[in-house]
CSV table of C-alpha atoms in Angstrom, one decimal:
chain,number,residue,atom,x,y,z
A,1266,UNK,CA,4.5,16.4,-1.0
A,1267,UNK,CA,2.9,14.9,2.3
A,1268,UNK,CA,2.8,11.2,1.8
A,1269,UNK,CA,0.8,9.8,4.7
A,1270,UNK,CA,1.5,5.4,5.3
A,1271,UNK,CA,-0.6,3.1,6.8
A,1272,UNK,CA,1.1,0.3,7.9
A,1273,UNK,CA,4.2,2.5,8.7
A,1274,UNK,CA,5.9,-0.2,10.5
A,1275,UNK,CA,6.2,-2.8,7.4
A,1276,UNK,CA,9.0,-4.2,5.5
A,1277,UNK,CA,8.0,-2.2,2.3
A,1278,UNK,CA,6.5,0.8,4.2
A,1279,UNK,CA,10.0,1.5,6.0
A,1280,UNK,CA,12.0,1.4,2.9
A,1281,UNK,CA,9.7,3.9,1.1
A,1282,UNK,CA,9.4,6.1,4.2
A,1283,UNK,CA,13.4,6.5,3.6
A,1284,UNK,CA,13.2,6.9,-0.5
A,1285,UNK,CA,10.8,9.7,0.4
A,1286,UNK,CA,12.3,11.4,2.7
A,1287,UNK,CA,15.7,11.4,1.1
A,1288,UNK,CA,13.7,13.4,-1.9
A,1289,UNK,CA,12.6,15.9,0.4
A,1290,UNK,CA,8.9,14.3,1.0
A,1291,UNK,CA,7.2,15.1,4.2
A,1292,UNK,CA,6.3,11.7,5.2
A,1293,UNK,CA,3.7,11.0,8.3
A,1294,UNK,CA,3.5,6.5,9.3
A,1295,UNK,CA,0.7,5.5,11.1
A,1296,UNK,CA,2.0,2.6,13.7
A,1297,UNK,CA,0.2,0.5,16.4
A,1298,UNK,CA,2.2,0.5,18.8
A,1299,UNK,CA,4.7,3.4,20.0
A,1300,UNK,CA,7.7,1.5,20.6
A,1301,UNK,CA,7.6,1.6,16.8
A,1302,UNK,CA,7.7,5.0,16.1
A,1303,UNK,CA,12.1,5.2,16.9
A,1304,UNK,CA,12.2,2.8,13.5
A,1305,UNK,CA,10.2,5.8,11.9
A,1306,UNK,CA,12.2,8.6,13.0
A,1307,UNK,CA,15.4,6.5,11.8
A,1308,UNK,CA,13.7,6.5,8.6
A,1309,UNK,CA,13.2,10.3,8.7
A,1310,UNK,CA,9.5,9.6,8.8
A,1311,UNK,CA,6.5,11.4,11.8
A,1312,UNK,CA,5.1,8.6,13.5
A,1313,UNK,CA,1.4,8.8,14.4
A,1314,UNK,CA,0.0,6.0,17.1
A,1315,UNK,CA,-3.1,4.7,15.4
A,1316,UNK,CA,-4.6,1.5,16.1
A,1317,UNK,CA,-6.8,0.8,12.3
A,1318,UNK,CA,-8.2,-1.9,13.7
A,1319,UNK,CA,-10.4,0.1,16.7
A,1320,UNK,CA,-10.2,4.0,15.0
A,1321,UNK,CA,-13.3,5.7,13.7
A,1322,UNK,CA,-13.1,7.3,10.1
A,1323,UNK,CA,-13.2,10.7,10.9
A,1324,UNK,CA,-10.1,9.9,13.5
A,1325,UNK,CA,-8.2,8.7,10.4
A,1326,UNK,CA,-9.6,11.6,8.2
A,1327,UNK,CA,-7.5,13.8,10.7
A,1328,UNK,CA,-4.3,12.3,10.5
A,1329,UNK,CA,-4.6,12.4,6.7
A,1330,UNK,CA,-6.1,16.1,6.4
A,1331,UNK,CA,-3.9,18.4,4.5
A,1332,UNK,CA,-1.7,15.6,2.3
A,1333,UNK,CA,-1.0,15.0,-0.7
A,1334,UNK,CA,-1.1,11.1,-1.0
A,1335,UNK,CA,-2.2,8.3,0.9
A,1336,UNK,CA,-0.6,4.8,0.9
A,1337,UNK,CA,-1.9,1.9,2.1
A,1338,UNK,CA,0.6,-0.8,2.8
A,1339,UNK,CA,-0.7,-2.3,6.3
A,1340,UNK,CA,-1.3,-6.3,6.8
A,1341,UNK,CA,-2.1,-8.3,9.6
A,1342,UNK,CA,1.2,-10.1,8.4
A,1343,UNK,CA,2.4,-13.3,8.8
A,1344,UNK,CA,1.3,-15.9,11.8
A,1345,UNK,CA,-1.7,-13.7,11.9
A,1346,UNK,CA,-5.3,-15.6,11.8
A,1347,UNK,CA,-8.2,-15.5,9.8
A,1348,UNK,CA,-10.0,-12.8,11.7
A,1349,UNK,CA,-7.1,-10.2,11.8
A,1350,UNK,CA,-7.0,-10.8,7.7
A,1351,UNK,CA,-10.4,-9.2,7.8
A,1352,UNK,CA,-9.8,-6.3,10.1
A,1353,UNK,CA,-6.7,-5.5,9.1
A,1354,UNK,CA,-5.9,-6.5,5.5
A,1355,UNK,CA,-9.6,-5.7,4.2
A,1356,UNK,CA,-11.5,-3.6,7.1
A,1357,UNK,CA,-8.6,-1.1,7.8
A,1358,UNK,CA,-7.9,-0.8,3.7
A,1359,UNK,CA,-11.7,-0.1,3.7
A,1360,UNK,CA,-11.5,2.9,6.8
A,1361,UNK,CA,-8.6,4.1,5.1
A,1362,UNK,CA,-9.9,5.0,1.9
A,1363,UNK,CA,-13.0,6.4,3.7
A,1364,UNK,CA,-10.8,8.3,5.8
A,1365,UNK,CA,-8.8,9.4,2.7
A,1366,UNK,CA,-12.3,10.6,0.8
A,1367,UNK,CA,-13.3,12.3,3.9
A,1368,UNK,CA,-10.0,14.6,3.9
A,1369,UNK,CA,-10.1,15.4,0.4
A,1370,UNK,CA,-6.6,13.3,-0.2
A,1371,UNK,CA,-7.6,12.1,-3.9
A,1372,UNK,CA,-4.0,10.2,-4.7
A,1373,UNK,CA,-4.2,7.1,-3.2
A,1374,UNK,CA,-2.0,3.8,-3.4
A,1375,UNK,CA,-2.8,0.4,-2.0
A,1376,UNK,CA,-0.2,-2.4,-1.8
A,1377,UNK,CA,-1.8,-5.6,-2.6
A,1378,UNK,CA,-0.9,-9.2,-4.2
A,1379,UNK,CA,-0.8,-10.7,-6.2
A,1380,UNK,CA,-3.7,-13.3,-6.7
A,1381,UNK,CA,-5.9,-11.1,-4.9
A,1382,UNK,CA,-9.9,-11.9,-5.4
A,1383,UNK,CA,-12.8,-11.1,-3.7
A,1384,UNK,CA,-14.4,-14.4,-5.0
A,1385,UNK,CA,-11.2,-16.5,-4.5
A,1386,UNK,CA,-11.8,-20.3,-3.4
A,1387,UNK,CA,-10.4,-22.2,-0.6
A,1388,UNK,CA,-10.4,-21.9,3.9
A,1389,UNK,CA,-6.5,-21.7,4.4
A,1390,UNK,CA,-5.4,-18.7,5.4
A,1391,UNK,CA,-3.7,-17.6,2.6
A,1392,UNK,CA,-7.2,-18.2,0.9
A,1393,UNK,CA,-8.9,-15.8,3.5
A,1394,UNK,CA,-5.6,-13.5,2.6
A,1395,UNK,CA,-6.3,-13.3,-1.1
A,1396,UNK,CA,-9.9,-13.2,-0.9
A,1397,UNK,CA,-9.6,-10.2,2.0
A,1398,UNK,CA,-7.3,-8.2,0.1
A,1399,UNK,CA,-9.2,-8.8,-3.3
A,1400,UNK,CA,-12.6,-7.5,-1.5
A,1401,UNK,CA,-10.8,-4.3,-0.2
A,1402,UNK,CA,-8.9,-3.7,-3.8
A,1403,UNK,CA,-12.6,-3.8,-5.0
A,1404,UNK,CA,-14.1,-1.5,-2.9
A,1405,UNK,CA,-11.6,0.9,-3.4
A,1406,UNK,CA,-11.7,0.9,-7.1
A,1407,UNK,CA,-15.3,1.6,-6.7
A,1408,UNK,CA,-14.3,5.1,-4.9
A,1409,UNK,CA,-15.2,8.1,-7.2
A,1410,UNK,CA,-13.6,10.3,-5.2
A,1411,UNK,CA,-10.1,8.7,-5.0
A,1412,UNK,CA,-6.8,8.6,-7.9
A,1413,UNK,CA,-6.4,5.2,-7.0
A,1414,UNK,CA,-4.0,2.9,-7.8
A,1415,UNK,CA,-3.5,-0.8,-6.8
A,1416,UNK,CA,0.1,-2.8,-7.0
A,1417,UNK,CA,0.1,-6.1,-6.6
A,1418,UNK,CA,3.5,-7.8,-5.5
A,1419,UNK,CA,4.5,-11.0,-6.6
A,1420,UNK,CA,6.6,-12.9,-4.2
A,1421,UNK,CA,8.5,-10.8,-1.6
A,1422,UNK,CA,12.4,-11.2,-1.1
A,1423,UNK,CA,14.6,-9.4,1.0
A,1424,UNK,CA,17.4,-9.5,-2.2
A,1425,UNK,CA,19.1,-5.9,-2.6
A,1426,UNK,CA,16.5,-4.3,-5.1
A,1427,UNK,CA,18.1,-4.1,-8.7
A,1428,UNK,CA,16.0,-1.4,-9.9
A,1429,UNK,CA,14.9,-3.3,-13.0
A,1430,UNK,CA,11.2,-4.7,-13.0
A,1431,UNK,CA,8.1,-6.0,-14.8
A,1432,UNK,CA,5.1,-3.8,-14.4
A,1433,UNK,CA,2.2,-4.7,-16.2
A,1434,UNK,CA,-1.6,-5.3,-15.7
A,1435,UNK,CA,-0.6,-9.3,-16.1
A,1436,UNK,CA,3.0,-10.4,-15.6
A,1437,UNK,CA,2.7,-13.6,-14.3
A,1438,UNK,CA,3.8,-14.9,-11.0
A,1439,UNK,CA,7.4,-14.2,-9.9
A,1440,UNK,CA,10.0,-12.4,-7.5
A,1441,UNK,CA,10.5,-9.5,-6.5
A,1442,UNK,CA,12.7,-7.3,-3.7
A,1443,UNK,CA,11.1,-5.4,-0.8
A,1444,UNK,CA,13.7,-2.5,-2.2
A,1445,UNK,CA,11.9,-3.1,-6.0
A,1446,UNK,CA,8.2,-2.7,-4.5
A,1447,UNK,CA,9.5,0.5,-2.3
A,1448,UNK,CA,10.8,2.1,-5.3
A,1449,UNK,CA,7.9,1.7,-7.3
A,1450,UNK,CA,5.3,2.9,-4.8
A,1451,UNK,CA,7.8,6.0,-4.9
A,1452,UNK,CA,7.4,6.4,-8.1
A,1453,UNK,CA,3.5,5.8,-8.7
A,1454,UNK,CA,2.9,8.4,-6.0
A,1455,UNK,CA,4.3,11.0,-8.6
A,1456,UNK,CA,2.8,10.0,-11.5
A,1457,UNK,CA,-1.6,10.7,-11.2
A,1458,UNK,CA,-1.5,9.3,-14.7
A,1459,UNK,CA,-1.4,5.9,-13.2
A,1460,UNK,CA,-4.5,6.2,-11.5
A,1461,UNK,CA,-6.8,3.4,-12.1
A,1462,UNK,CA,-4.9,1.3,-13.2
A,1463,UNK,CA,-4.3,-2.4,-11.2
A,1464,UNK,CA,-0.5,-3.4,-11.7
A,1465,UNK,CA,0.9,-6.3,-11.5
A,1466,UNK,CA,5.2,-6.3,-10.3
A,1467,UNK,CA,8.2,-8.8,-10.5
A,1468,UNK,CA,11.4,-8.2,-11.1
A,1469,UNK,CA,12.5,-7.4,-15.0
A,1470,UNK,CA,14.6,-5.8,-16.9
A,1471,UNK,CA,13.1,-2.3,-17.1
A,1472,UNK,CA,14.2,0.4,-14.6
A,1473,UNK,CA,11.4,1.5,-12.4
A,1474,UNK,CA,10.9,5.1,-14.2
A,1475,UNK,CA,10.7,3.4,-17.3
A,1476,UNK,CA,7.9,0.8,-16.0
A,1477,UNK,CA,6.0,3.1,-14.6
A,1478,UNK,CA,5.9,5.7,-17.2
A,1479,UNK,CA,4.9,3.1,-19.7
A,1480,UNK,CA,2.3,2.0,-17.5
A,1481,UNK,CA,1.2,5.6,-17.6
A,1482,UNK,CA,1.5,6.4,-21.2
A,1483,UNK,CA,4.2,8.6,-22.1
């Protein structure tokens, strides 16, 4: 498969741009800035300079032309303000799914969090954080044209993964490994049956092929 990441840069988009390529993926990260793209290399991964925040669709569209999946796993990360939380964790998730229709790349996987709500209360930051990433989890749901599938996260460590989670539409808040979230993004991107569903992940006591296919059905 070609598995193209937005967001190629992050925590969880660098450890799934290794799982990937270790299974023989092709595996394209778009990055910001190009004193990133080394990391990607490292992690057997083609960089592409992209800024999400400033590109048109159709610019996106042909960086993702001729895959097989899109992820999105960008954010305007921490110490970021309210306005980047817009352009990057809802606007850029919004352009990418565009951008995604417009290629004809149907599989497509957003990393979210938990909490996320378009009509979420509160003016902290973490507020405008939920309430962004709920509104662009909402508008791609609403895509036709996409296999989407939405993971949401619970709290982020940077543990060794265990390879034993909790994958459910509602697990209730909890951790869960960087490594965990990677490996199941891995997974979800081989298994269409998952597609639109909204999952919720901490860490369990189910291996990640078992969680997922149970998600899925079989």
């Amino acid at each position: 498969m070609r598995i193209v990441i937005a967001g190629g840069h992050g925590q969880i988009a660098l450890r799934l741009e290794r799982l990937l390529a270790a299974r023989g993926d092709e595996v394209a990260g778009i990055v910001r800035k190009a004193e990133q793209a080394d990391d990607l290399r490292a992690a057997g991964t083609e960089p592409v300079v992209l800024d999400l925040e400033s590109a048109s669709v159709e610019e996106v569209a042909e960086r993702l032309r001729g895959a097989d999946a899109a992820v999105f796993a960008a954010g305007a990360g921490p110490g970021s303000g309210a306005a980047r939380k817009d352009t990057v964790d809802k606007a850029a998730a919004v352009l990418f799914a565009d951008a995604a229709v417009r290629a004809g790349v149907r599989r497509f996987l957003v990393v979210s969090s938990m909490g996320a709500d378009p009509r979420h209360q509160g003016d902290e930051i973490f507020d405008v954080y939920l309430r962004a990433k709920g509104e662009a989890d909402a508008y791609v749901s609403s895509l036709d044209a996409l296999d989407w599938t939405i993971l949401r996260p619970g709290a982020l460590t940077d543990d060794a993964g265990t390879g034993l989670v909790r994958l459910e539409a509602h697990t209730g808040r909890g951790p869960v490994p960087r490594d965990d979230v990677a490996a199941v993004l891995a997974e979800l991107v081989d298994t269409p049956a998952t597609k639109g569903l909204t999952l919720e992940l901490i860490s369990g006591s189910a291996p990640v092929s078992v969680a997922v296919k149970s998600v899925a059905g079989n």
